[in-house]
PDB file of C-alpha atoms in Angstrom:
ATOM      1  CA  UNK A 233      18.296  -7.688 -20.888  1.00 53.00           C
ATOM      2  CA  UNK A 234      19.603  -4.840 -23.062  1.00 54.00           C
ATOM      3  CA  UNK A 235      18.655  -3.656 -26.560  1.00 57.00           C
ATOM      4  CA  UNK A 236      20.704  -1.174 -28.555  1.00 55.00           C
ATOM      5  CA  UNK A 237      18.688   1.801 -29.784  1.00 55.00           C
ATOM      6  CA  UNK A 238      18.634   2.503 -33.495  1.00 46.00           C
ATOM      7  CA  UNK A 239      18.895   6.270 -33.044  1.00 50.00           C
ATOM      8  CA  UNK A 240      21.949   6.333 -30.778  1.00 57.00           C
ATOM      9  CA  UNK A 241      24.616   3.664 -30.987  1.00 55.00           C
ATOM     10  CA  UNK A 242      25.853   4.672 -27.535  1.00 82.00           C
ATOM     11  CA  UNK A 243      22.567   3.988 -25.731  1.00 90.00           C
ATOM     12  CA  UNK A 244      20.868   0.724 -24.892  1.00 93.00           C
ATOM     13  CA  UNK A 245      17.511  -0.016 -23.325  1.00 95.00           C
ATOM     14  CA  UNK A 246      17.624  -2.147 -20.196  1.00 95.00           C
ATOM     15  CA  UNK A 247      15.251  -3.767 -17.742  1.00 95.00           C
ATOM     16  CA  UNK A 248      17.891  -3.922 -14.989  1.00 95.00           C
ATOM     17  CA  UNK A 249      18.154  -1.829 -11.842  1.00 96.00           C
ATOM     18  CA  UNK A 250      20.320   1.296 -12.055  1.00 95.00           C
ATOM     19  CA  UNK A 251      23.961   1.136 -10.986  1.00 93.00           C
ATOM     20  CA  UNK A 252      23.850   3.463  -7.990  1.00 94.00           C
ATOM     21  CA  UNK A 253      26.973   5.164  -6.716  1.00 91.00           C
ATOM     22  CA  UNK A 254      28.712   5.060 -10.108  1.00 90.00           C
ATOM     23  CA  UNK A 255      31.762   7.351  -9.933  1.00 92.00           C
ATOM     24  CA  UNK A 256      31.192   9.064 -13.273  1.00 93.00           C
ATOM     25  CA  UNK A 257      27.753  10.402 -12.269  1.00 96.00           C
ATOM     26  CA  UNK A 258      28.199  13.929 -10.952  1.00 97.00           C
ATOM     27  CA  UNK A 259      24.436  14.504 -10.887  1.00 98.00           C
ATOM     28  CA  UNK A 260      21.673  12.116  -9.838  1.00 98.00           C
ATOM     29  CA  UNK A 261      18.094  13.278 -10.380  1.00 98.00           C
ATOM     30  CA  UNK A 262      15.425  11.517  -8.315  1.00 98.00           C
ATOM     31  CA  UNK A 263      11.650  11.950  -8.206  1.00 97.00           C
ATOM     32  CA  UNK A 264       8.491  10.016  -7.385  1.00 97.00           C
ATOM     33  CA  UNK A 265       5.292  10.327  -9.410  1.00 97.00           C
ATOM     34  CA  UNK A 266       1.857   8.980  -8.522  1.00 97.00           C
ATOM     35  CA  UNK A 267      -0.662   7.728 -11.061  1.00 97.00           C
ATOM     36  CA  UNK A 268      -4.255   6.517 -10.809  1.00 96.00           C
ATOM     37  CA  UNK A 269      -3.710   2.779 -11.239  1.00 97.00           C
ATOM     38  CA  UNK A 270      -1.386   0.084 -12.569  1.00 97.00           C
ATOM     39  CA  UNK A 271      -2.456   0.568 -16.189  1.00 97.00           C
ATOM     40  CA  UNK A 272      -1.730   4.281 -16.027  1.00 97.00           C
ATOM     41  CA  UNK A 273       1.534   3.602 -14.204  1.00 98.00           C
ATOM     42  CA  UNK A 274       2.727   1.429 -17.082  1.00 98.00           C
ATOM     43  CA  UNK A 275       1.476   3.870 -19.739  1.00 97.00           C
ATOM     44  CA  UNK A 276       3.376   6.757 -18.172  1.00 97.00           C
ATOM     45  CA  UNK A 277       6.599   4.777 -17.734  1.00 98.00           C
ATOM     46  CA  UNK A 278       6.532   3.498 -21.315  1.00 98.00           C
ATOM     47  CA  UNK A 279       5.754   6.945 -22.690  1.00 97.00           C
ATOM     48  CA  UNK A 280       8.570   8.583 -20.749  1.00 96.00           C
ATOM     49  CA  UNK A 281      11.212   6.039 -21.737  1.00 97.00           C
ATOM     50  CA  UNK A 282      10.068   6.164 -25.370  1.00 96.00           C
ATOM     51  CA  UNK A 283      10.402   9.967 -25.358  1.00 94.00           C
ATOM     52  CA  UNK A 284      13.928   9.827 -23.971  1.00 95.00           C
ATOM     53  CA  UNK A 285      14.876   7.079 -26.448  1.00 94.00           C
ATOM     54  CA  UNK A 286      13.798   9.289 -29.360  1.00 91.00           C
ATOM     55  CA  UNK A 287      15.667  12.363 -28.105  1.00 90.00           C
ATOM     56  CA  UNK A 288      19.107  13.489 -29.199  1.00 89.00           C
ATOM     57  CA  UNK A 289      21.041  13.087 -25.974  1.00 92.00           C
ATOM     58  CA  UNK A 290      24.583  14.323 -25.310  1.00 93.00           C
ATOM     59  CA  UNK A 291      27.394  11.986 -24.267  1.00 93.00           C
ATOM     60  CA  UNK A 292      27.185  13.499 -20.803  1.00 95.00           C
ATOM     61  CA  UNK A 293      23.810  11.800 -20.366  1.00 96.00           C
ATOM     62  CA  UNK A 294      24.478   8.510 -18.569  1.00 96.00           C
ATOM     63  CA  UNK A 295      21.135   6.909 -17.756  1.00 97.00           C
ATOM     64  CA  UNK A 296      17.384   7.333 -17.203  1.00 97.00           C
ATOM     65  CA  UNK A 297      15.224   4.772 -15.379  1.00 98.00           C
ATOM     66  CA  UNK A 298      11.548   4.298 -14.568  1.00 98.00           C
ATOM     67  CA  UNK A 299      10.906   1.886 -11.694  1.00 98.00           C
ATOM     68  CA  UNK A 300       7.439   0.574 -10.848  1.00 98.00           C
ATOM     69  CA  UNK A 301       6.161   0.876  -7.294  1.00 98.00           C
ATOM     70  CA  UNK A 302       4.673  -2.190  -5.618  1.00 97.00           C
ATOM     71  CA  UNK A 303       1.456  -0.237  -4.949  1.00 96.00           C
ATOM     72  CA  UNK A 304       0.684  -0.237  -8.683  1.00 97.00           C
ATOM     73  CA  UNK A 305       0.575   3.562  -8.796  1.00 97.00           C
ATOM     74  CA  UNK A 306       3.916   5.100  -7.868  1.00 98.00           C
ATOM     75  CA  UNK A 307       6.868   5.593 -10.237  1.00 98.00           C
ATOM     76  CA  UNK A 308      10.449   6.134  -9.098  1.00 98.00           C
ATOM     77  CA  UNK A 309      12.503   8.103 -11.616  1.00 98.00           C
ATOM     78  CA  UNK A 310      16.293   8.093 -11.544  1.00 98.00           C
ATOM     79  CA  UNK A 311      18.517   9.898 -14.043  1.00 97.00           C
ATOM     80  CA  UNK A 312      22.303  10.164 -14.010  1.00 97.00           C
ATOM     81  CA  UNK A 313      24.394  12.816 -15.732  1.00 97.00           C
ATOM     82  CA  UNK A 314      28.129  13.408 -15.840  1.00 96.00           C
ATOM     83  CA  UNK A 315      27.760  16.757 -14.049  1.00 97.00           C
ATOM     84  CA  UNK A 316      25.157  19.350 -13.011  1.00 97.00           C
ATOM     85  CA  UNK A 317      26.511  21.687 -15.683  1.00 97.00           C
ATOM     86  CA  UNK A 318      25.996  19.049 -18.384  1.00 96.00           C
ATOM     87  CA  UNK A 319      22.331  18.696 -17.520  1.00 96.00           C
ATOM     88  CA  UNK A 320      21.797  22.454 -17.302  1.00 95.00           C
ATOM     89  CA  UNK A 321      23.320  22.863 -20.774  1.00 94.00           C
ATOM     90  CA  UNK A 322      20.940  20.234 -22.139  1.00 93.00           C
ATOM     91  CA  UNK A 323      17.946  21.796 -20.371  1.00 91.00           C
ATOM     92  CA  UNK A 324      18.849  25.234 -21.749  1.00 91.00           C
ATOM     93  CA  UNK A 325      18.760  23.959 -25.340  1.00 87.00           C
ATOM     94  CA  UNK A 326      15.129  24.104 -26.548  1.00 84.00           C
ATOM     95  CA  UNK A 327      15.823  21.676 -29.380  1.00 76.00           C
ATOM     96  CA  UNK A 328      16.980  18.974 -26.995  1.00 70.00           C
ATOM     97  CA  UNK A 329      14.530  19.535 -24.166  1.00 77.00           C
ATOM     98  CA  UNK A 330      11.232  20.423 -25.839  1.00 80.00           C
ATOM     99  CA  UNK A 331      10.234  17.012 -27.199  1.00 83.00           C
ATOM    100  CA  UNK A 332      10.876  15.288 -23.865  1.00 90.00           C
ATOM    101  CA  UNK A 333       9.086  17.980 -21.867  1.00 89.00           C
ATOM    102  CA  UNK A 334       6.083  17.939 -24.188  1.00 89.00           C
ATOM    103  CA  UNK A 335       5.834  14.145 -24.060  1.00 89.00           C
ATOM    104  CA  UNK A 336       6.006  14.036 -20.256  1.00 91.00           C
ATOM    105  CA  UNK A 337       3.493  16.856 -19.831  1.00 90.00           C
ATOM    106  CA  UNK A 338       1.081  15.026 -22.122  1.00 92.00           C
ATOM    107  CA  UNK A 339       1.259  12.008 -19.810  1.00 95.00           C
ATOM    108  CA  UNK A 340       1.409  13.471 -16.294  1.00 94.00           C
ATOM    109  CA  UNK A 341       1.697  16.786 -14.454  1.00 93.00           C
ATOM    110  CA  UNK A 342       4.733  16.788 -12.175  1.00 93.00           C
ATOM    111  CA  UNK A 343       7.219  19.176 -10.620  1.00 91.00           C
ATOM    112  CA  UNK A 344      10.989  19.213 -11.154  1.00 92.00           C
ATOM    113  CA  UNK A 345      13.043  16.311  -9.802  1.00 96.00           C
ATOM    114  CA  UNK A 346      15.442  16.575  -6.894  1.00 97.00           C
ATOM    115  CA  UNK A 347      19.053  17.193  -7.853  1.00 98.00           C
ATOM    116  CA  UNK A 348      21.636  15.223  -5.871  1.00 98.00           C
ATOM    117  CA  UNK A 349      25.178  13.971  -5.793  1.00 97.00           C
ATOM    118  CA  UNK A 350      26.013  10.511  -4.529  1.00 97.00           C
ATOM    119  CA  UNK A 351      27.694  10.966  -1.174  1.00 96.00           C
ATOM    120  CA  UNK A 352      28.375   7.469   0.161  1.00 95.00           C
ATOM    121  CA  UNK A 353      27.338   3.845   0.027  1.00 96.00           C
ATOM    122  CA  UNK A 354      26.877   1.670   3.095  1.00 96.00           C
ATOM    123  CA  UNK A 355      26.993  -2.042   2.310  1.00 96.00           C
ATOM    124  CA  UNK A 356      25.026  -4.064   4.840  1.00 96.00           C
ATOM    125  CA  UNK A 357      25.610  -7.552   3.428  1.00 92.00           C
ATOM    126  CA  UNK A 358      26.543  -9.382   0.259  1.00 93.00           C
ATOM    127  CA  UNK A 359      23.366 -10.474  -1.544  1.00 95.00           C
ATOM    128  CA  UNK A 360      21.699 -10.041  -4.941  1.00 95.00           C
ATOM    129  CA  UNK A 361      19.473  -6.985  -5.319  1.00 96.00           C
ATOM    130  CA  UNK A 362      15.884  -7.284  -6.530  1.00 96.00           C
ATOM    131  CA  UNK A 363      14.213  -3.995  -5.539  1.00 97.00           C
ATOM    132  CA  UNK A 364      14.804  -0.490  -4.195  1.00 98.00           C
ATOM    133  CA  UNK A 365      13.179   1.346  -1.316  1.00 97.00           C
ATOM    134  CA  UNK A 366      13.204   5.090  -0.685  1.00 95.00           C
ATOM    135  CA  UNK A 367      13.781   4.970   3.069  1.00 91.00           C
ATOM    136  CA  UNK A 368      16.760   3.887   5.126  1.00 90.00           C
ATOM    137  CA  UNK A 369      16.315   0.249   6.217  1.00 89.00           C
ATOM    138  CA  UNK A 370      18.780  -1.847   8.171  1.00 88.00           C
ATOM    139  CA  UNK A 371      17.384  -5.078   6.700  1.00 90.00           C
ATOM    140  CA  UNK A 372      18.486  -4.131   3.185  1.00 95.00           C
ATOM    141  CA  UNK A 373      21.530  -5.109   1.141  1.00 96.00           C
ATOM    142  CA  UNK A 374      22.995  -1.614   0.793  1.00 97.00           C
ATOM    143  CA  UNK A 375      22.113   2.032   1.384  1.00 97.00           C
ATOM    144  CA  UNK A 376      22.946   4.792  -1.094  1.00 97.00           C
ATOM    145  CA  UNK A 377      23.098   8.290   0.360  1.00 97.00           C
ATOM    146  CA  UNK A 378      22.583  11.291  -1.960  1.00 98.00           C
ATOM    147  CA  UNK A 379      22.939  14.915  -0.842  1.00 98.00           C
ATOM    148  CA  UNK A 380      21.053  17.689  -2.635  1.00 97.00           C
ATOM    149  CA  UNK A 381      22.783  20.628  -4.293  1.00 95.00           C
ATOM    150  CA  UNK A 382      22.057  22.936  -1.352  1.00 94.00           C
ATOM    151  CA  UNK A 383      23.653  20.462   1.018  1.00 94.00           C
ATOM    152  CA  UNK A 384      20.587  20.487   3.275  1.00 93.00           C
ATOM    153  CA  UNK A 385      18.748  17.287   2.384  1.00 95.00           C
ATOM    154  CA  UNK A 386      19.854  13.671   2.142  1.00 96.00           C
ATOM    155  CA  UNK A 387      17.922  11.174   0.035  1.00 97.00           C
ATOM    156  CA  UNK A 388      18.498   7.488   0.837  1.00 97.00           C
ATOM    157  CA  UNK A 389      17.829   4.615  -1.541  1.00 98.00           C
ATOM    158  CA  UNK A 390      17.986   1.145  -0.006  1.00 97.00           C
ATOM    159  CA  UNK A 391      18.650  -1.970  -2.075  1.00 97.00           C
ATOM    160  CA  UNK A 392      16.725  -5.113  -1.072  1.00 97.00           C
ATOM    161  CA  UNK A 393      16.997  -8.750  -2.099  1.00 96.00           C
ATOM    162  CA  UNK A 394      13.214  -9.264  -2.206  1.00 95.00           C
ATOM    163  CA  UNK A 395       9.999  -7.382  -2.997  1.00 93.00           C
ATOM    164  CA  UNK A 396       8.935  -7.037   0.637  1.00 90.00           C
ATOM    165  CA  UNK A 397       5.704  -8.095   2.302  1.00 88.00           C
ATOM    166  CA  UNK A 398       3.557  -5.383   0.743  1.00 87.00           C
ATOM    167  CA  UNK A 399       3.482  -3.124   3.803  1.00 89.00           C
ATOM    168  CA  UNK A 400       6.343  -0.883   2.592  1.00 92.00           C
ATOM    169  CA  UNK A 401       6.642   0.532  -0.912  1.00 96.00           C
ATOM    170  CA  UNK A 402       9.312  -1.142  -3.040  1.00 97.00           C
ATOM    171  CA  UNK A 403      10.354  -0.414  -6.615  1.00 98.00           C
ATOM    172  CA  UNK A 404      11.204  -2.900  -9.355  1.00 97.00           C
ATOM    173  CA  UNK A 405      12.838  -1.988 -12.680  1.00 97.00           C
ATOM    174  CA  UNK A 406      10.484  -1.425 -15.593  1.00 98.00           C
ATOM    175  CA  UNK A 407      12.489   0.190 -18.391  1.00 97.00           C
ATOM    176  CA  UNK A 408      15.591   2.312 -18.591  1.00 97.00           C
ATOM    177  CA  UNK A 409      18.218   3.767 -20.892  1.00 96.00           C
ATOM    178  CA  UNK A 410      21.939   3.544 -20.184  1.00 95.00           C
ATOM    179  CA  UNK A 411      24.995   4.741 -22.090  1.00 91.00           C
ATOM    180  CA  UNK A 412      27.194   1.802 -23.021  1.00 81.00           C
ATOM    181  CA  UNK A 413      30.527   3.637 -22.848  1.00 62.00           C
ATOM    182  CA  UNK A 414      32.381   2.286 -19.820  1.00 49.00           C
ATOM    183  CA  UNK A 415      29.185   0.589 -18.615  1.00 53.00           C
ATOM    184  CA  UNK A 416      30.924  -2.701 -17.923  1.00 56.00           C
ATOM    185  CA  UNK A 417      33.796  -0.941 -16.149  1.00 49.00           C
ATOM    186  CA  UNK A 418      31.370   0.981 -13.927  1.00 52.00           C
ATOM    187  CA  UNK A 419      29.395  -2.175 -13.140  1.00 56.00           C
ATOM    188  CA  UNK A 420      32.542  -4.141 -12.309  1.00 57.00           C
ATOM    189  CA  UNK A 421      33.870  -1.305 -10.129  1.00 54.00           C
ATOM    190  CA  UNK A 422      30.597  -1.210  -8.208  1.00 53.00           C
ATOM    191  CA  UNK A 423      30.662  -4.985  -7.667  1.00 54.00           C
ATOM    192  CA  UNK A 424      34.252  -4.863  -6.471  1.00 56.00           C
ATOM    193  CA  UNK A 425      33.385  -2.082  -4.027  1.00 51.00           C
ATOM    194  CA  UNK A 426      30.653  -4.272  -2.545  1.00 50.00           C
ATOM    195  CA  UNK A 427      32.979  -7.268  -2.283  1.00 51.00           C
ATOM    196  CA  UNK A 428      35.652  -5.137  -0.618  1.00 50.00           C
ATOM    197  CA  UNK A 429      33.156  -3.649   1.840  1.00 49.00           C
ATOM    198  CA  UNK A 430      31.909  -7.055   3.034  1.00 48.00           C
ATOM    199  CA  UNK A 431      35.294  -8.829   2.980  1.00 50.00           C
ATOM    200  CA  UNK A 432      36.327  -9.927   6.503  1.00 44.00           C
ATOM    201  CA  UNK A 433      39.167  -7.950   8.040  1.00 42.00           C
ATOM    202  CA  UNK A 434      41.949  -9.100  10.298  1.00 45.00           C
TER     203      UNK A 434
END
């Protein structure tokens, strides 16, 4: 489901999972936050997405997602920008950054997110995706490898077709914002990449 935002005709709100590995995202920001309970988890996610929806965001902003952890406390945050420089320019502008920063700080105390670039995708099988995990898992649908800006750390997100058995933390989409420009083209390109990766050879 998507809903166009009144304040920015180029942004829509979505309850879908993020499109990982999209080629136009030169920067992927990833972080995990922990809250006290499920009620607080939802309050923080709603407050964060509302703050971003109210902000004046540049066209280089591509998406921002809050995903709910299956433990009822953890939040997985994923943001995509066209480039690291685009995000730094936005962060350096007090008018654009202050309202978001103030809103987040009023909800939760957290450190800065990790800054990554998508490095590669490993498709394990062709199946619909229902949740994400933050560890490499061979029983998933696909693995998305992101390398940090220093080149020293790799962050893996694994797509799964179910919510798991409760023993390992999984994340389901709660709310997100995505820029509509070329959204369908990016989604179709990602689907075609998966089909090509699992197509039999020979």
